[in-house]
Each structure stands twice: as C-alpha cells, then as structure tokens.
Amino acid sequence: MVTVDRTRGYRVFRVVNTIILTVVVLVTLYPFVNIVARSFSDEFAIRAGKVNLVPVGFTFRTYEFVASDPTFWTNYRNTVVYTVVATAIAMVMTTCYAYVLSKKHLKGRTVLIGIAVFTMFFTGGLIPNYILISSLGLKDSIWAIVLPNAISVFNLLVMKAFFEGLPVELEEAAAIDGMSTYGILFRIVLPLSKAVLATMVLFYAVSFWNSWFAAFLYMSQNDLFPVTVYLRNLIAGATTGTSVGADATDMTVATNIKSVTMVLTVIPILVVYPFVQRYFVKGVMLGAVKG
C-alpha cells in the first residue's frame, strides 16, 4: 500500500511538474516567436496590432532593407571579432587563475580568493573605470571591451570547484613521471575538463555577444560599434523619432526593422547553443556540487 501511495504521489508530481515547466517554456518562447512573426509581417499589420504568433502580410522587405545597410554588417563583423577574441582571452585567464586557486597547498590562496570574491560585491564605479580606460589609451579599441571583463568571478569559482573535484592522484603520478606544471594542466587536467570548459565558453560568448554598454561608453566611431549598439541606437532612434542608417526614414520598414535586427542578432547564439548544450548541465553541476 505504501508503494502504491508513493507511486501515485510521484505520478502527481510528474504531472504537476510537466504542466508548470510547459507553462514556463511557453511564456519564455512567446516573446521570441512574436518578434520573429513581426519581422516577417507587413508594417500596417503591426501598427494595427494584428500580429501575434503568425506573420500577417508576409514580406522579406525589411530583411532586404537591413541587409543592404553596410553599417549593420560592419557592426556585425565587429561583434564576431570582439566575441571570439574576448572569449579566448577570458578562457585563458579564467582557466589559469582557477587552476592555481584549486591548489590547497598554495601560499596566499585565501588572499587570492578573497580578492576575487571582493570584486563581486564592490567595483571602482563607472567614472573611475572610464578614467582608467582613457588614461591607459584603450578607448576606441577592442581592449576597452575585452580586458575589463576578462575574468568573471562566478565562472572562476565554478571552474575552481571543478578542478578541485579532479583526482589528485592523476597529477601526482604525472609529476612523478617528470611532467611540468603546464604539462599537467594541458595534457591531464584540460582534457578531463571538456564539460566545464564548454560551459564557460558558452557563458563568456553569450555575455560578450550581448554586451553593448562598454562599447557604447568607450567607442566613439560608428565603424567600431558592435551590432548590439547598432540595435540600441535603432531602438533609441525609433523612440525619439530620429533614424539610424541610410534611408531609415522609410516608414514601410520603420515599424518592424527592430524585430528584424533582433532576429539577425540572436541567430548565431541559437546556432551554437545546441552543440554545447550537452556539456552545459554537466559542467555546471560538476563544478558546483561537492561531496
């Protein structure tokens, strides 16, 4: 009888859990599906509020308009370059720092961890950061975006916990065989850390891809902006009644051009995510659960 009750309770839990998760998925997907529908819809249908989940007055005209704007593709290229370079540098620095902090025999380890955690709660402030970047001559360069965000403390702590969970005996055996510290890291530790590395690459890539404020703050030339700043300026221009890009005053595309730009901006992340998704849960859980 106890087994039957437990089975019934578990079935009820699964049904309720399925319903709740389904509702969450639908609520999460709705805004994106609506944006996609608006991007393919006629401007008059959008203004009339007729577009919901299915395009009304299907058209590619706005996509053609955005694709014909050279500024968009210049900013898009900048975003790809910024993301690739920033993610690579962030992974190198985070991995090295996390590997060092995972060694409990390291002198000053507590101080180094404290310094990292301190930056999670306290920052220098916007104006001091701007003065620092300007005084270092990093304005209007990729380094103004890359260097200040090269290490995420959250990602650092996750990787540190992951490295601490690896068998110490493997590193000790490699050291006895004469392998150097860097040899142990590159030939023993990293091959065993593919899950957490893929997860951190995803975290950093999405963060840098979506970032716009640093470029908006430190870049003064339009040809250096990432595509997120292009999108920000587009939305701001629509709000204030000004325009961005050549022929942006064409009202036949003014209403849904923001939706088109959003769709084109998010496509690369949607393409990359399925390839690293299998590592995602495993990497985070192995780096966070200790026992």
Coordinates of C-alpha atoms in Angstrom, one line a residue:
M1 CA 0.0 0.0 0.0
V2 CA 2.9 2.3 0.8
T3 CA 4.4 1.5 -2.6
V4 CA 1.1 2.4 -4.3
D5 CA 0.8 5.7 -2.4
R6 CA 4.4 6.6 -3.3
T7 CA 3.8 5.7 -6.9
R8 CA 0.6 7.9 -7.0
G9 CA 2.4 10.7 -5.4
Y10 CA 5.3 10.5 -7.8
R11 CA 2.8 10.5 -10.7
V12 CA 1.1 13.5 -9.4
F13 CA 4.4 15.3 -9.0
R14 CA 5.4 14.4 -12.6
V15 CA 2.1 15.7 -14.0
V16 CA 2.3 19.0 -12.0
N17 CA 5.9 19.4 -12.8
T18 CA 5.2 18.8 -16.5
I19 CA 2.4 21.4 -16.5
I20 CA 4.5 24.0 -14.7
L21 CA 7.5 23.5 -17.0
T22 CA 5.3 23.6 -20.1
V23 CA 3.8 26.9 -19.0
V24 CA 7.3 28.3 -18.3
V25 CA 8.5 27.2 -21.7
L26 CA 5.5 28.8 -23.5
V27 CA 5.9 32.0 -21.6
T28 CA 9.6 32.1 -22.4
L29 CA 9.1 31.3 -26.1
Y30 CA 6.2 33.7 -26.7
P31 CA 8.2 37.0 -26.9
F32 CA 10.7 35.5 -29.3
V33 CA 8.1 33.9 -31.5
N34 CA 6.3 37.2 -31.6
I35 CA 9.4 39.1 -32.6
V36 CA 10.0 36.6 -35.4
A37 CA 6.4 37.0 -36.6
R38 CA 6.7 40.8 -36.5
S39 CA 9.9 40.6 -38.5
F40 CA 8.1 38.9 -41.4
S41 CA 4.9 41.0 -41.1
D42 CA 3.7 44.0 -43.0
E43 CA 4.2 47.3 -41.3
F44 CA 0.5 48.2 -41.4
A45 CA -0.5 44.9 -39.7
I46 CA 2.0 45.6 -36.9
R47 CA 0.6 49.1 -36.4
A48 CA -2.9 47.7 -36.3
G49 CA -1.9 45.2 -33.6
K50 CA -2.8 42.2 -35.8
V51 CA 0.5 40.3 -35.4
N52 CA 0.7 37.8 -32.6
L53 CA 2.3 34.4 -33.3
V54 CA 1.8 34.2 -37.1
P55 CA 3.1 36.8 -39.6
V56 CA 0.4 38.9 -41.2
G57 CA 1.2 40.3 -44.7
F58 CA 4.3 38.1 -45.1
T59 CA 7.2 40.0 -46.5
F60 CA 11.0 40.0 -46.8
R61 CA 11.3 43.7 -47.5
T62 CA 12.6 44.6 -44.1
Y63 CA 15.3 41.9 -44.2
E64 CA 16.4 43.2 -47.6
F65 CA 16.5 46.7 -46.1
V66 CA 18.7 45.7 -43.2
A67 CA 20.9 43.5 -45.4
S68 CA 21.5 46.5 -47.7
D69 CA 22.8 48.6 -44.8
P70 CA 26.7 48.3 -44.8
T71 CA 26.8 49.7 -41.2
F72 CA 24.9 46.7 -40.0
W73 CA 27.3 44.2 -41.5
T74 CA 30.3 46.2 -40.3
N75 CA 29.0 46.2 -36.7
Y76 CA 28.1 42.5 -37.1
R77 CA 31.6 41.7 -38.1
N78 CA 32.9 43.7 -35.1
T79 CA 30.7 41.7 -32.8
V80 CA 32.1 38.4 -34.1
V81 CA 35.7 39.6 -33.7
Y82 CA 35.1 41.1 -30.2
T83 CA 33.3 37.9 -29.1
V84 CA 35.9 35.5 -30.4
V85 CA 38.9 37.4 -29.1
A86 CA 37.3 38.3 -25.7
T87 CA 36.2 34.7 -25.1
A88 CA 39.6 33.3 -25.9
I89 CA 41.4 35.7 -23.6
A90 CA 38.8 35.2 -20.9
M91 CA 39.1 31.4 -21.1
V92 CA 42.9 31.5 -20.8
M93 CA 42.9 33.9 -17.8
T94 CA 40.0 32.2 -16.0
T95 CA 41.4 28.7 -16.5
C96 CA 44.9 29.6 -15.3
Y97 CA 43.5 31.6 -12.3
A98 CA 41.0 28.8 -11.4
Y99 CA 43.7 26.1 -11.6
V100 CA 46.0 28.0 -9.3
L101 CA 43.2 28.6 -6.8
S102 CA 42.3 24.9 -6.8
K103 CA 45.7 24.0 -5.2
K104 CA 45.1 24.0 -1.4
H105 CA 48.8 24.0 -0.7
L106 CA 49.3 27.3 -2.5
K107 CA 50.6 30.1 -0.2
G108 CA 48.3 33.1 -0.1
R109 CA 45.4 31.1 -1.7
T110 CA 42.9 32.6 0.7
V111 CA 44.0 36.1 -0.1
L112 CA 43.7 35.5 -3.8
I113 CA 40.2 34.0 -3.4
G114 CA 39.2 36.9 -1.2
I115 CA 40.4 39.5 -3.8
A116 CA 38.4 37.7 -6.5
V117 CA 35.2 37.5 -4.3
F118 CA 35.6 41.1 -3.2
T119 CA 35.2 42.3 -6.8
M120 CA 31.8 40.5 -7.0
F121 CA 30.4 42.9 -4.5
F122 CA 32.4 46.1 -4.9
T123 CA 33.6 47.9 -8.0
G124 CA 35.5 51.1 -8.7
G125 CA 32.5 52.8 -10.2
L126 CA 31.6 54.0 -13.7
I127 CA 33.6 57.3 -13.7
P128 CA 36.8 55.8 -12.2
N129 CA 36.6 53.0 -14.7
Y130 CA 36.2 55.4 -17.6
I131 CA 39.1 57.5 -16.4
L132 CA 41.2 54.4 -16.1
I133 CA 40.4 53.1 -19.6
S134 CA 41.0 56.6 -21.0
S135 CA 44.4 57.0 -19.2
L136 CA 45.6 53.6 -20.5
G137 CA 44.8 54.7 -24.0
L138 CA 42.3 51.8 -24.6
K139 CA 39.4 54.0 -25.9
D140 CA 38.3 53.2 -29.4
S141 CA 40.0 49.8 -29.3
I142 CA 38.9 46.2 -28.8
W143 CA 40.8 46.1 -25.5
A144 CA 38.4 48.5 -23.8
I145 CA 35.8 45.7 -24.2
V146 CA 38.0 42.7 -23.6
L147 CA 40.3 43.5 -20.7
P148 CA 37.9 44.9 -18.1
N149 CA 35.7 41.8 -18.4
A150 CA 38.4 39.2 -18.9
I151 CA 37.5 37.3 -15.7
S152 CA 34.1 36.6 -14.4
V153 CA 34.3 35.7 -10.7
F154 CA 31.3 33.4 -10.9
N155 CA 32.9 31.4 -13.8
L156 CA 36.2 31.5 -11.9
L157 CA 34.6 29.9 -8.8
V158 CA 32.8 27.2 -10.8
M159 CA 36.0 26.2 -12.6
K160 CA 37.9 26.2 -9.4
A161 CA 35.4 23.9 -7.8
F162 CA 35.6 21.6 -10.9
F163 CA 39.4 21.4 -10.7
E164 CA 39.2 20.6 -7.0
G165 CA 37.0 17.6 -7.8
L166 CA 39.5 16.0 -10.1
P167 CA 41.6 13.1 -8.6
V168 CA 44.8 14.5 -7.1
E169 CA 46.5 11.1 -7.8
L170 CA 46.5 11.8 -11.5
E171 CA 48.5 15.0 -11.1
E172 CA 50.8 13.4 -8.6
A173 CA 51.5 10.4 -10.9
A174 CA 52.2 12.8 -13.8
A175 CA 54.6 14.9 -11.6
I176 CA 56.5 11.7 -10.6
D177 CA 56.9 10.9 -14.3
G178 CA 58.6 14.3 -14.7
M179 CA 55.8 16.3 -16.3
S180 CA 55.9 20.0 -15.6
T181 CA 53.0 22.1 -14.1
Y182 CA 52.0 23.3 -17.6
G183 CA 52.2 19.8 -18.9
I184 CA 49.9 18.5 -16.2
L185 CA 47.4 21.4 -16.9
F186 CA 47.4 21.0 -20.7
R187 CA 47.8 17.2 -21.0
I188 CA 45.9 15.9 -17.9
V189 CA 43.6 18.5 -16.4
L190 CA 42.1 20.2 -19.5
P191 CA 41.3 17.0 -21.4
L192 CA 39.3 15.9 -18.4
S193 CA 37.5 19.3 -18.1
K194 CA 35.8 19.5 -21.5
A195 CA 32.3 19.8 -19.9
V196 CA 33.2 22.8 -17.7
L197 CA 35.3 24.4 -20.5
A198 CA 32.4 24.2 -23.0
T199 CA 30.1 25.7 -20.4
M200 CA 32.4 28.6 -19.6
V201 CA 32.9 29.2 -23.4
L202 CA 29.1 29.5 -23.7
F203 CA 28.8 31.8 -20.7
Y204 CA 31.5 34.1 -21.9
A205 CA 30.5 34.1 -25.5
V206 CA 26.9 34.9 -24.7
S207 CA 28.0 37.7 -22.3
F208 CA 30.3 39.3 -24.8
W209 CA 27.9 38.9 -27.7
N210 CA 25.1 40.6 -25.8
S211 CA 27.3 43.3 -24.3
W212 CA 26.7 46.8 -25.5
F213 CA 27.3 49.3 -22.7
A214 CA 31.1 49.0 -22.7
A215 CA 31.2 49.7 -26.4
F216 CA 28.7 52.5 -26.1
L217 CA 30.8 54.0 -23.4
Y218 CA 34.3 53.6 -24.8
M219 CA 33.8 53.7 -28.6
S220 CA 33.2 57.0 -30.4
Q221 CA 33.3 55.8 -34.0
N222 CA 30.3 54.0 -35.7
D223 CA 32.5 51.6 -37.6
L224 CA 33.8 50.2 -34.2
F225 CA 30.4 49.6 -32.7
P226 CA 29.2 46.0 -32.2
V227 CA 25.8 45.1 -33.6
T228 CA 24.2 45.4 -30.1
V229 CA 25.0 49.1 -30.1
Y230 CA 23.6 49.3 -33.7
L231 CA 20.4 47.8 -32.3
R232 CA 20.4 50.1 -29.3
N233 CA 20.7 53.2 -31.5
L234 CA 18.0 51.9 -33.7
I235 CA 15.6 51.5 -30.8
A236 CA 16.6 54.8 -29.4
G237 CA 16.1 56.5 -32.8
A238 CA 12.7 55.0 -33.1
T239 CA 11.8 56.2 -29.6
T240 CA 13.0 59.8 -30.2
G241 CA 11.8 60.0 -33.8
T242 CA 15.4 60.0 -35.3
S243 CA 16.8 57.5 -37.6
V244 CA 19.9 55.3 -37.9
G245 CA 21.4 54.1 -41.1
A246 CA 20.8 55.0 -44.7
D247 CA 17.2 55.6 -45.7
A248 CA 16.0 54.7 -42.2
T249 CA 13.1 57.1 -42.6
D250 CA 11.3 54.8 -45.0
M251 CA 8.2 54.2 -42.9
T252 CA 7.3 51.0 -44.7
V253 CA 10.1 49.2 -42.7
A254 CA 10.3 51.5 -39.7
T255 CA 7.9 49.5 -37.5
N256 CA 9.4 46.0 -37.8
I257 CA 13.1 46.9 -38.5
K258 CA 13.9 46.5 -34.8
S259 CA 12.4 42.9 -34.9
V260 CA 14.5 42.0 -37.9
T261 CA 17.7 43.3 -36.3
M262 CA 16.9 41.3 -33.1
V263 CA 16.4 38.1 -35.0
L264 CA 19.6 38.5 -37.0
T265 CA 21.5 39.3 -33.8
V266 CA 20.3 36.3 -31.9
I267 CA 20.7 33.7 -34.7
P268 CA 24.4 32.9 -34.1
I269 CA 23.8 32.1 -30.4
L270 CA 20.9 29.8 -31.4
V271 CA 23.1 28.0 -33.9
V272 CA 26.0 27.5 -31.5
Y273 CA 24.0 26.6 -28.3
P274 CA 22.8 23.0 -29.4
F275 CA 26.4 22.0 -29.9
V276 CA 27.4 22.8 -26.3
Q277 CA 24.1 22.2 -24.6
R278 CA 25.1 18.6 -23.7
Y279 CA 28.0 19.9 -21.7
F280 CA 26.0 22.7 -20.1
V281 CA 24.3 20.9 -17.2
K282 CA 27.1 18.5 -16.6
G283 CA 29.7 21.3 -16.5
V284 CA 27.8 23.5 -14.1
M285 CA 26.7 20.7 -11.8
L286 CA 30.2 19.1 -11.6
G287 CA 31.7 22.5 -10.8
A288 CA 29.1 23.4 -8.2
V289 CA 28.2 20.2 -6.3
K290 CA 30.8 18.9 -3.8
G291 CA 30.5 15.9 -1.6

